[in-house]
């Protein structure tokens, strides 16, 4: 019984080996339909998996690139902000340097007078600096009636003084009157403040003698006969000079040399007209004795 069973097992194994050899011998032709059937179902799945994998990979790469780009953009924006701030600071310093250079040139133009620099710290309401306050006062040698210059010429006169401040009334104010003269001829005139007229960038010139030699474009400076203003300070330029209706005097307009829109620094002449008058009187007495 045992021998018969062993024989059957041997025969079965032999048949199985023959079948495997046959299948192996004809695998290409026999398995192609099976491969095709399986591939029919698996290819779309594989393609979908490949597309999903590619999409996920590209998304990860794009996200990493986007994160890097955003970080770089923020760094660039920070750098731009720093450069803008630096540029604004440099421009502000350049403007201040230009103003100070202008004051220095003005100081050189009037070297005969003693001066101190001051900064404008307040002004009356309005578009222009018709009345304003500076940060220097009696402690710095500033006195009432001290002449104030900036932007190439006369700005105004000190009307009130504290220990560390002073109030300046500019020549464009309605109550201002400055005794002037044409620098070329010496003929006298009066420069009157007028805020309404100054909206056109001009002041009024009056009291020119009918035969006075004052013409358009002449430099108008402070007069020697002024009681408060030191002589020879440029006020502005004459324009539109015409004969008055009375035919006894002539009048016209003056374009101020100083900029009354944005005063920031000024020079205050610490000498007063009365000081110079006293000095001149002493010189005359000494010369006559």
mmCIF file of N, CA, C and O in Angstrom, residues 70-103:
data_model
loop_
_atom_site.group_PDB
_atom_site.id
_atom_site.type_symbol
_atom_site.label_atom_id
_atom_site.label_comp_id
_atom_site.label_asym_id
_atom_site.label_seq_id
_atom_site.Cartn_x
_atom_site.Cartn_y
_atom_site.Cartn_z
ATOM 1 N N UNK A 70 9.504 83.820 -1.495
ATOM 2 C CA UNK A 70 8.886 84.762 -0.563
ATOM 3 C C UNK A 70 9.898 85.268 0.453
ATOM 4 O O UNK A 70 9.886 86.450 0.819
ATOM 5 N N UNK A 71 10.766 84.378 0.919
ATOM 6 C CA UNK A 71 11.803 84.805 1.855
ATOM 7 C C UNK A 71 12.759 85.786 1.192
ATOM 8 O O UNK A 71 13.139 86.803 1.795
ATOM 9 N N UNK A 72 13.136 85.488 -0.061
ATOM 10 C CA UNK A 72 14.024 86.393 -0.784
ATOM 11 C C UNK A 72 13.335 87.727 -1.041
ATOM 12 O O UNK A 72 13.962 88.786 -0.950
ATOM 13 N N UNK A 73 12.029 87.666 -1.370
ATOM 14 C CA UNK A 73 11.278 88.902 -1.606
ATOM 15 C C UNK A 73 11.230 89.753 -0.346
ATOM 16 O O UNK A 73 11.387 90.986 -0.405
ATOM 17 N N UNK A 74 11.009 89.111 0.815
ATOM 18 C CA UNK A 74 10.971 89.855 2.065
ATOM 19 C C UNK A 74 12.323 90.483 2.371
ATOM 20 O O UNK A 74 12.399 91.629 2.838
ATOM 21 N N UNK A 75 13.383 89.734 2.104
ATOM 22 C CA UNK A 75 14.726 90.274 2.312
ATOM 23 C C UNK A 75 14.974 91.471 1.402
ATOM 24 O O UNK A 75 15.535 92.481 1.832
ATOM 25 N N UNK A 76 14.538 91.338 0.120
ATOM 26 C CA UNK A 76 14.704 92.457 -0.819
ATOM 27 C C UNK A 76 13.878 93.661 -0.381
ATOM 28 O O UNK A 76 14.329 94.804 -0.479
ATOM 29 N N UNK A 77 12.633 93.400 0.098
ATOM 30 C CA UNK A 77 11.785 94.499 0.541
ATOM 31 C C UNK A 77 12.400 95.206 1.739
ATOM 32 O O UNK A 77 12.382 96.443 1.831
ATOM 33 N N UNK A 78 12.954 94.418 2.671
ATOM 34 C CA UNK A 78 13.628 95.014 3.825
ATOM 35 C C UNK A 78 14.813 95.862 3.382
ATOM 36 O O UNK A 78 15.048 96.956 3.915
ATOM 37 N N UNK A 79 15.545 95.349 2.399
ATOM 38 C CA UNK A 79 16.694 96.100 1.900
ATOM 39 C C UNK A 79 16.250 97.377 1.203
ATOM 40 O O UNK A 79 16.876 98.435 1.369
ATOM 41 N N UNK A 80 15.149 97.281 0.436
ATOM 42 C CA UNK A 80 14.618 98.470 -0.243
ATOM 43 C C UNK A 80 14.185 99.508 0.782
ATOM 44 O O UNK A 80 14.457 100.709 0.636
ATOM 45 N N UNK A 81 13.501 99.062 1.847
ATOM 46 C CA UNK A 81 13.065 99.983 2.902
ATOM 47 C C UNK A 81 14.268 100.669 3.544
ATOM 48 O O UNK A 81 14.233 101.873 3.825
ATOM 49 N N UNK A 82 15.331 99.897 3.778
ATOM 50 C CA UNK A 82 16.535 100.476 4.362
ATOM 51 C C UNK A 82 17.153 101.506 3.423
ATOM 52 O O UNK A 82 17.588 102.580 3.866
ATOM 53 N N UNK A 83 17.181 101.175 2.121
ATOM 54 C CA UNK A 83 17.771 102.098 1.152
ATOM 55 C C UNK A 83 16.929 103.364 1.005
ATOM 56 O O UNK A 83 17.479 104.464 0.864
ATOM 57 N N UNK A 84 15.591 103.200 1.028
ATOM 58 C CA UNK A 84 14.707 104.369 0.945
ATOM 59 C C UNK A 84 14.921 105.277 2.151
ATOM 60 O O UNK A 84 15.018 106.502 2.024
ATOM 61 N N UNK A 85 14.994 104.667 3.345
ATOM 62 C CA UNK A 85 15.228 105.453 4.553
ATOM 63 C C UNK A 85 16.585 106.142 4.496
ATOM 64 O O UNK A 85 16.703 107.326 4.862
ATOM 65 N N UNK A 86 17.595 105.420 4.026
ATOM 66 C CA UNK A 86 18.930 106.000 3.911
ATOM 67 C C UNK A 86 18.940 107.140 2.896
ATOM 68 O O UNK A 86 19.555 108.193 3.128
ATOM 69 N N UNK A 87 18.227 106.937 1.774
ATOM 70 C CA UNK A 87 18.164 107.976 0.744
ATOM 71 C C UNK A 87 17.466 109.223 1.267
ATOM 72 O O UNK A 87 17.919 110.351 1.014
ATOM 73 N N UNK A 88 16.361 109.022 2.009
ATOM 74 C CA UNK A 88 15.648 110.169 2.585
ATOM 75 C C UNK A 88 16.538 110.923 3.570
ATOM 76 O O UNK A 88 16.529 112.154 3.623
ATOM 77 N N UNK A 89 17.288 110.166 4.367
ATOM 78 C CA UNK A 89 18.187 110.808 5.325
ATOM 79 C C UNK A 89 19.270 111.609 4.619
ATOM 80 O O UNK A 89 19.573 112.751 4.988
ATOM 81 N N UNK A 90 19.838 111.008 3.561
ATOM 82 C CA UNK A 90 20.890 111.698 2.816
ATOM 83 C C UNK A 90 20.348 112.940 2.122
ATOM 84 O O UNK A 90 21.011 113.977 2.077
ATOM 85 N N UNK A 91 19.127 112.828 1.571
ATOM 86 C CA UNK A 91 18.522 113.991 0.920
ATOM 87 C C UNK A 91 18.258 115.099 1.930
ATOM 88 O O UNK A 91 18.485 116.277 1.648
ATOM 89 N N UNK A 92 17.763 114.709 3.109
ATOM 90 C CA UNK A 92 17.517 115.706 4.149
ATOM 91 C C UNK A 92 18.819 116.384 4.560
ATOM 92 O O UNK A 92 18.876 117.616 4.719
ATOM 93 N N UNK A 93 19.872 115.578 4.711
ATOM 94 C CA UNK A 93 21.168 116.150 5.070
ATOM 95 C C UNK A 93 21.711 117.031 3.953
ATOM 96 O O UNK A 93 22.344 118.061 4.222
ATOM 97 N N UNK A 94 21.453 116.637 2.695
ATOM 98 C CA UNK A 94 21.909 117.448 1.570
ATOM 99 C C UNK A 94 21.187 118.787 1.533
ATOM 100 O O UNK A 94 21.805 119.839 1.302
ATOM 101 N N UNK A 95 19.856 118.756 1.783
ATOM 102 C CA UNK A 95 19.100 120.004 1.822
ATOM 103 C C UNK A 95 19.607 120.913 2.936
ATOM 104 O O UNK A 95 19.761 122.122 2.747
ATOM 105 N N UNK A 96 19.862 120.301 4.109
ATOM 106 C CA UNK A 96 20.371 121.097 5.220
ATOM 107 C C UNK A 96 21.748 121.650 4.905
ATOM 108 O O UNK A 96 22.046 122.812 5.212
ATOM 109 N N UNK A 97 22.582 120.836 4.266
ATOM 110 C CA UNK A 97 23.915 121.307 3.888
ATOM 111 C C UNK A 97 23.817 122.467 2.913
ATOM 112 O O UNK A 97 24.561 123.457 3.032
ATOM 113 N N UNK A 98 22.892 122.369 1.951
ATOM 114 C CA UNK A 98 22.719 123.458 0.985
ATOM 115 C C UNK A 98 22.263 124.741 1.674
ATOM 116 O O UNK A 98 22.729 125.834 1.345
ATOM 117 N N UNK A 99 21.346 124.587 2.646
ATOM 118 C CA UNK A 99 20.877 125.777 3.380
ATOM 119 C C UNK A 99 22.013 126.404 4.180
ATOM 120 O O UNK A 99 22.177 127.628 4.183
ATOM 121 N N UNK A 100 22.783 125.547 4.850
ATOM 122 C CA UNK A 100 23.886 126.069 5.653
ATOM 123 C C UNK A 100 24.963 126.690 4.773
ATOM 124 O O UNK A 100 25.569 127.703 5.148
ATOM 125 N N UNK A 101 25.186 126.106 3.600
ATOM 126 C CA UNK A 101 26.156 126.693 2.672
ATOM 127 C C UNK A 101 25.661 128.063 2.199
ATOM 128 O O UNK A 101 26.441 129.001 2.063
ATOM 129 N N UNK A 102 24.338 128.152 1.969
ATOM 130 C CA UNK A 102 23.763 129.442 1.567
ATOM 131 C C UNK A 102 23.933 130.480 2.671
ATOM 132 O O UNK A 102 24.261 131.644 2.401
ATOM 133 N N UNK A 103 23.720 130.058 3.937
ATOM 134 C CA UNK A 103 23.917 130.981 5.051
ATOM 135 C C UNK A 103 25.382 131.396 5.169
ATOM 136 O O UNK A 103 25.691 132.550 5.479
#
